[in-house]
Amino acid sequence: AAVAAAAYDDTIRRDDAGFVHRQGSHLYDARGNPFFIVGTNSYYLLEHASESESWLKRSIVDETFEAARNLGLNTVRTWAFYDGKLQTSPGVYDENWLDALDYVVARAGEHGLKLVLTLTNYWDAYGGMEEYVKWANDANETAGLSITEFYTSEAIRDMYRSNFLALKDRVNTYTNLTYANDPTILAWELANEPRNPGDFTGEVLQGWIAEMSQFVKDHAPNQLVTSGSEGFFGPSTLQYMYLNGNGTFDHKQYTAQMCTGVDFLTNHDETTAIDLPSFHLYPDHHAEELCGRGAPASDCALQWARAQTEARLRLASQVLGKPLYLGEFGKMKHPLMEGTLDAQVVYRNRLYSQVYNMIQQSAVDAFDEESQEFSNAVGVGGGSTFWMLASPEYKDYDNFTVYSGGNGPSLPPPWVPSMEAVATQSDFRNYREEQECVAKVLGQHPDWTDHHWFVAGRDADEWYDTVRRMEEDDRVYTRKFTSGHHPEYTFTFDPAIAEKWYLDASTVALIQNHASNMNQLARLNKHNWWG
């Protein structure tokens, strides 16, 4: 059935769209206009707004928001936590850091941007879940502790609920609005990439998502709720288990993602208060064992990414009846990787184009010509936030960054974890239990690693370039970089990238084109929007 009037209300600037709400599988602003999430990730904004160190600058927050607007984006996903600094202990907050978060929210609103605010982190960066577990156990380290306690401990769940209440009731010193009454906040995200490794059933994480999504929705009914999940498939969709891919803690041993505790369909169904089913898409990470790293594997990884996205669009539309939110996606670029840098950017552009076209086409499918309205019968709304956009002053620490006006700072050496950090993180995150679970599951279902969808193709160095190649004598020359933690790994690397080689220009053009397309589609101008 059609769910929205077709007339687009331009009496108020689109920047002042008010609260965005969900009706079935689509989003609408306060005036009933269709709203599609076209955005980016910029996780570091809170830290820079704090100016707690000499190198942290609020100007970087403003530069990032300005770059987002120049790209035509309407949404930024960012961290609303720094456990140990923002929240120094359970229920105790540093006012300077709260002011920093106020600044981020206020400046986003002034730039006409919506925010997806993430409440904690499965990973150890910025404190996250492990800080809560240490607080509950009065511990200074994670030895002998488990990530599972974050979901099962009543004391920790109470800490989490109390933290959310403190944030949603916070009166922003710049806007005089509580966070719960600020339409700048599009959605609250329960956690960044929550998992409970070793649990094939997914029951523990499912219980936590159901409880906390309802709690957040009850106390902030004007704002959307999303899970932050990577969206691995679980017991509810055994037919898709072969798409889960693999992961690695130490860049050596791969583990099939069969026992993450995540179940995309169940985690976002009607037993939860989730508005936006979430998944993340990283061929460089989860298709690494099958496809390899870098450009030569790109045809394989593009096929993998397409299969991933198609399956979730289908489930969101036909089963969940909710708009799909691709919270993170991206492609690495770095001199250490196989293939030339320009070929890597060609592949990144193809990944972006593929993702954007699939999102656009799903939205087009939902538009009914006769009624001139969006329908819940086919297709879904929602959108995506790519990983990631940064200020020109912010280094490309993970090699996924897009800069809107140049190359950005020189690429840092590749990050390789220390073996001690790997061991500590593996124990806390139930890695042994996960491996045992995966071995048992694959012993019964070896077909779940059958990648029958893959058809061998050409590598990106053979593609027609969308990035002008440099003349041979201007190419990037490299020196060897050997990791002390992994001496058998020798990378070729040179931080001095030629300034005239603007790697990101073509990717920026793709993002701008997608933003324009979705804006035109929101205005229900189907015949003229496609670009």
Short mmCIF file of N, CA and C in Angstrom, two decimals, residues 254-314:
data_model
loop_
_atom_site.label_atom_id
_atom_site.label_comp_id
_atom_site.label_asym_id
_atom_site.label_seq_id
_atom_site.Cartn_x
_atom_site.Cartn_y
_atom_site.Cartn_z
N TYR A 254 42.58 -17.49 9.54
CA TYR A 254 41.24 -17.05 9.21
C TYR A 254 40.20 -17.89 9.94
N THR A 255 39.12 -17.23 10.32
CA THR A 255 38.01 -17.92 10.97
C THR A 255 36.73 -17.59 10.23
N ALA A 256 36.02 -18.62 9.78
CA ALA A 256 34.74 -18.39 9.10
C ALA A 256 33.77 -17.74 10.09
N GLN A 257 33.03 -16.73 9.62
CA GLN A 257 32.14 -15.97 10.51
C GLN A 257 30.81 -16.70 10.68
N MET A 258 30.88 -17.86 11.31
CA MET A 258 29.70 -18.69 11.51
C MET A 258 29.17 -18.63 12.93
N CYS A 259 29.99 -18.17 13.86
CA CYS A 259 29.63 -18.21 15.28
C CYS A 259 29.91 -16.87 15.94
N THR A 260 29.45 -15.79 15.32
CA THR A 260 29.67 -14.44 15.86
C THR A 260 28.63 -14.05 16.90
N GLY A 261 27.57 -14.85 17.02
CA GLY A 261 26.46 -14.48 17.89
C GLY A 261 25.49 -13.53 17.24
N VAL A 262 25.74 -13.17 15.97
CA VAL A 262 24.92 -12.21 15.23
C VAL A 262 23.95 -12.98 14.33
N ASP A 263 22.75 -12.46 14.17
CA ASP A 263 21.76 -13.04 13.26
C ASP A 263 20.99 -11.88 12.64
N PHE A 264 21.36 -11.50 11.42
CA PHE A 264 20.81 -10.29 10.80
C PHE A 264 19.29 -10.24 10.87
N LEU A 265 18.63 -11.30 10.47
CA LEU A 265 17.17 -11.26 10.40
C LEU A 265 16.54 -11.14 11.78
N THR A 266 16.91 -12.02 12.69
CA THR A 266 16.32 -12.02 14.03
C THR A 266 16.66 -10.75 14.80
N ASN A 267 17.89 -10.26 14.66
CA ASN A 267 18.32 -9.07 15.42
C ASN A 267 17.54 -7.82 15.06
N HIS A 268 16.82 -7.86 13.94
CA HIS A 268 16.11 -6.67 13.48
C HIS A 268 14.62 -6.91 13.26
N ASP A 269 14.09 -8.02 13.80
CA ASP A 269 12.70 -8.37 13.51
C ASP A 269 11.73 -7.65 14.45
N GLU A 270 10.46 -8.07 14.42
CA GLU A 270 9.41 -7.37 15.17
C GLU A 270 9.52 -7.56 16.68
N THR A 271 10.38 -8.47 17.14
CA THR A 271 10.58 -8.60 18.59
C THR A 271 11.49 -7.51 19.13
N THR A 272 12.08 -6.72 18.26
CA THR A 272 12.93 -5.61 18.66
C THR A 272 12.25 -4.29 18.30
N ALA A 273 12.81 -3.19 18.79
CA ALA A 273 12.33 -1.86 18.42
C ALA A 273 13.27 -1.21 17.41
N ILE A 274 14.00 -2.02 16.67
CA ILE A 274 14.94 -1.52 15.66
C ILE A 274 14.17 -0.94 14.48
N ASP A 275 14.49 0.29 14.12
CA ASP A 275 13.92 0.93 12.93
C ASP A 275 14.73 0.66 11.68
N LEU A 276 16.06 0.59 11.85
CA LEU A 276 16.97 0.50 10.71
C LEU A 276 17.82 -0.76 10.84
N PRO A 277 17.46 -1.85 10.16
CA PRO A 277 18.34 -3.02 10.12
C PRO A 277 19.71 -2.62 9.57
N SER A 278 20.76 -3.07 10.23
CA SER A 278 22.11 -2.59 9.95
C SER A 278 22.99 -3.71 9.42
N PHE A 279 23.86 -3.37 8.46
CA PHE A 279 24.96 -4.27 8.12
C PHE A 279 26.14 -3.45 7.63
N HIS A 280 27.34 -4.06 7.67
CA HIS A 280 28.57 -3.42 7.24
C HIS A 280 29.20 -4.26 6.13
N LEU A 281 29.88 -3.61 5.20
CA LEU A 281 30.35 -4.29 3.99
C LEU A 281 31.82 -3.94 3.75
N TYR A 282 32.71 -4.92 4.01
CA TYR A 282 34.15 -4.73 3.83
C TYR A 282 34.76 -5.92 3.10
N PRO A 283 34.81 -5.89 1.78
CA PRO A 283 35.45 -6.99 1.06
C PRO A 283 36.90 -7.21 1.49
N ASP A 284 37.62 -6.13 1.81
CA ASP A 284 39.02 -6.28 2.21
C ASP A 284 39.16 -7.10 3.48
N HIS A 285 38.14 -7.10 4.34
CA HIS A 285 38.20 -7.83 5.59
C HIS A 285 37.55 -9.21 5.48
N HIS A 286 36.28 -9.23 5.11
CA HIS A 286 35.52 -10.48 5.23
C HIS A 286 35.56 -11.34 3.97
N ALA A 287 36.10 -10.81 2.88
CA ALA A 287 36.31 -11.64 1.69
C ALA A 287 37.80 -11.84 1.44
N GLU A 288 38.60 -11.58 2.47
CA GLU A 288 40.05 -11.57 2.28
C GLU A 288 40.60 -12.95 1.93
N GLU A 289 40.17 -13.98 2.65
CA GLU A 289 40.74 -15.30 2.40
C GLU A 289 40.36 -15.81 1.01
N LEU A 290 39.11 -15.57 0.62
CA LEU A 290 38.66 -16.01 -0.70
C LEU A 290 39.26 -15.15 -1.81
N CYS A 291 39.22 -13.84 -1.63
CA CYS A 291 39.54 -12.93 -2.73
C CYS A 291 40.94 -12.35 -2.65
N GLY A 292 41.60 -12.42 -1.50
CA GLY A 292 42.90 -11.79 -1.34
C GLY A 292 42.76 -10.30 -1.11
N ARG A 293 43.84 -9.64 -0.74
CA ARG A 293 43.82 -8.21 -0.51
C ARG A 293 44.23 -7.48 -1.77
N GLY A 294 43.60 -6.34 -2.02
CA GLY A 294 44.08 -5.50 -3.08
C GLY A 294 43.37 -5.66 -4.40
N ALA A 295 43.85 -4.91 -5.36
CA ALA A 295 43.16 -4.78 -6.63
C ALA A 295 43.03 -6.06 -7.44
N PRO A 296 44.03 -6.95 -7.48
CA PRO A 296 43.90 -8.11 -8.34
C PRO A 296 42.71 -9.01 -7.99
N ALA A 297 42.19 -8.88 -6.77
CA ALA A 297 41.08 -9.71 -6.35
C ALA A 297 39.74 -9.00 -6.50
N SER A 298 39.73 -7.86 -7.15
CA SER A 298 38.57 -6.99 -7.06
C SER A 298 37.32 -7.55 -7.72
N ASP A 299 37.43 -8.26 -8.83
CA ASP A 299 36.24 -8.84 -9.44
C ASP A 299 35.56 -9.79 -8.47
N CYS A 300 36.36 -10.60 -7.79
CA CYS A 300 35.85 -11.53 -6.79
C CYS A 300 35.14 -10.76 -5.68
N ALA A 301 35.80 -9.74 -5.15
CA ALA A 301 35.23 -9.00 -4.02
C ALA A 301 33.97 -8.24 -4.41
N LEU A 302 33.91 -7.74 -5.64
CA LEU A 302 32.70 -7.06 -6.09
C LEU A 302 31.53 -8.04 -6.19
N GLN A 303 31.80 -9.24 -6.65
CA GLN A 303 30.74 -10.24 -6.69
C GLN A 303 30.26 -10.57 -5.28
N TRP A 304 31.20 -10.70 -4.37
CA TRP A 304 30.87 -10.99 -2.96
C TRP A 304 30.02 -9.86 -2.39
N ALA A 305 30.44 -8.61 -2.64
CA ALA A 305 29.71 -7.46 -2.10
C ALA A 305 28.30 -7.38 -2.68
N ARG A 306 28.15 -7.68 -3.95
CA ARG A 306 26.83 -7.66 -4.57
C ARG A 306 25.92 -8.72 -3.94
N ALA A 307 26.44 -9.93 -3.77
CA ALA A 307 25.63 -10.99 -3.18
C ALA A 307 25.21 -10.62 -1.76
N GLN A 308 26.13 -10.02 -0.99
CA GLN A 308 25.82 -9.59 0.38
C GLN A 308 24.68 -8.57 0.39
N THR A 309 24.80 -7.57 -0.45
CA THR A 309 23.83 -6.47 -0.45
C THR A 309 22.48 -6.94 -0.96
N GLU A 310 22.47 -7.74 -2.02
CA GLU A 310 21.22 -8.24 -2.57
C GLU A 310 20.43 -9.03 -1.53
N ALA A 311 21.13 -9.89 -0.78
CA ALA A 311 20.45 -10.73 0.21
C ALA A 311 19.80 -9.88 1.29
N ARG A 312 20.48 -8.85 1.74
CA ARG A 312 19.92 -8.03 2.82
C ARG A 312 18.82 -7.09 2.33
N LEU A 313 18.96 -6.58 1.11
CA LEU A 313 17.87 -5.80 0.54
C LEU A 313 16.61 -6.65 0.42
N ARG A 314 16.79 -7.90 0.02
CA ARG A 314 15.64 -8.80 -0.14
C ARG A 314 14.98 -9.07 1.21
#
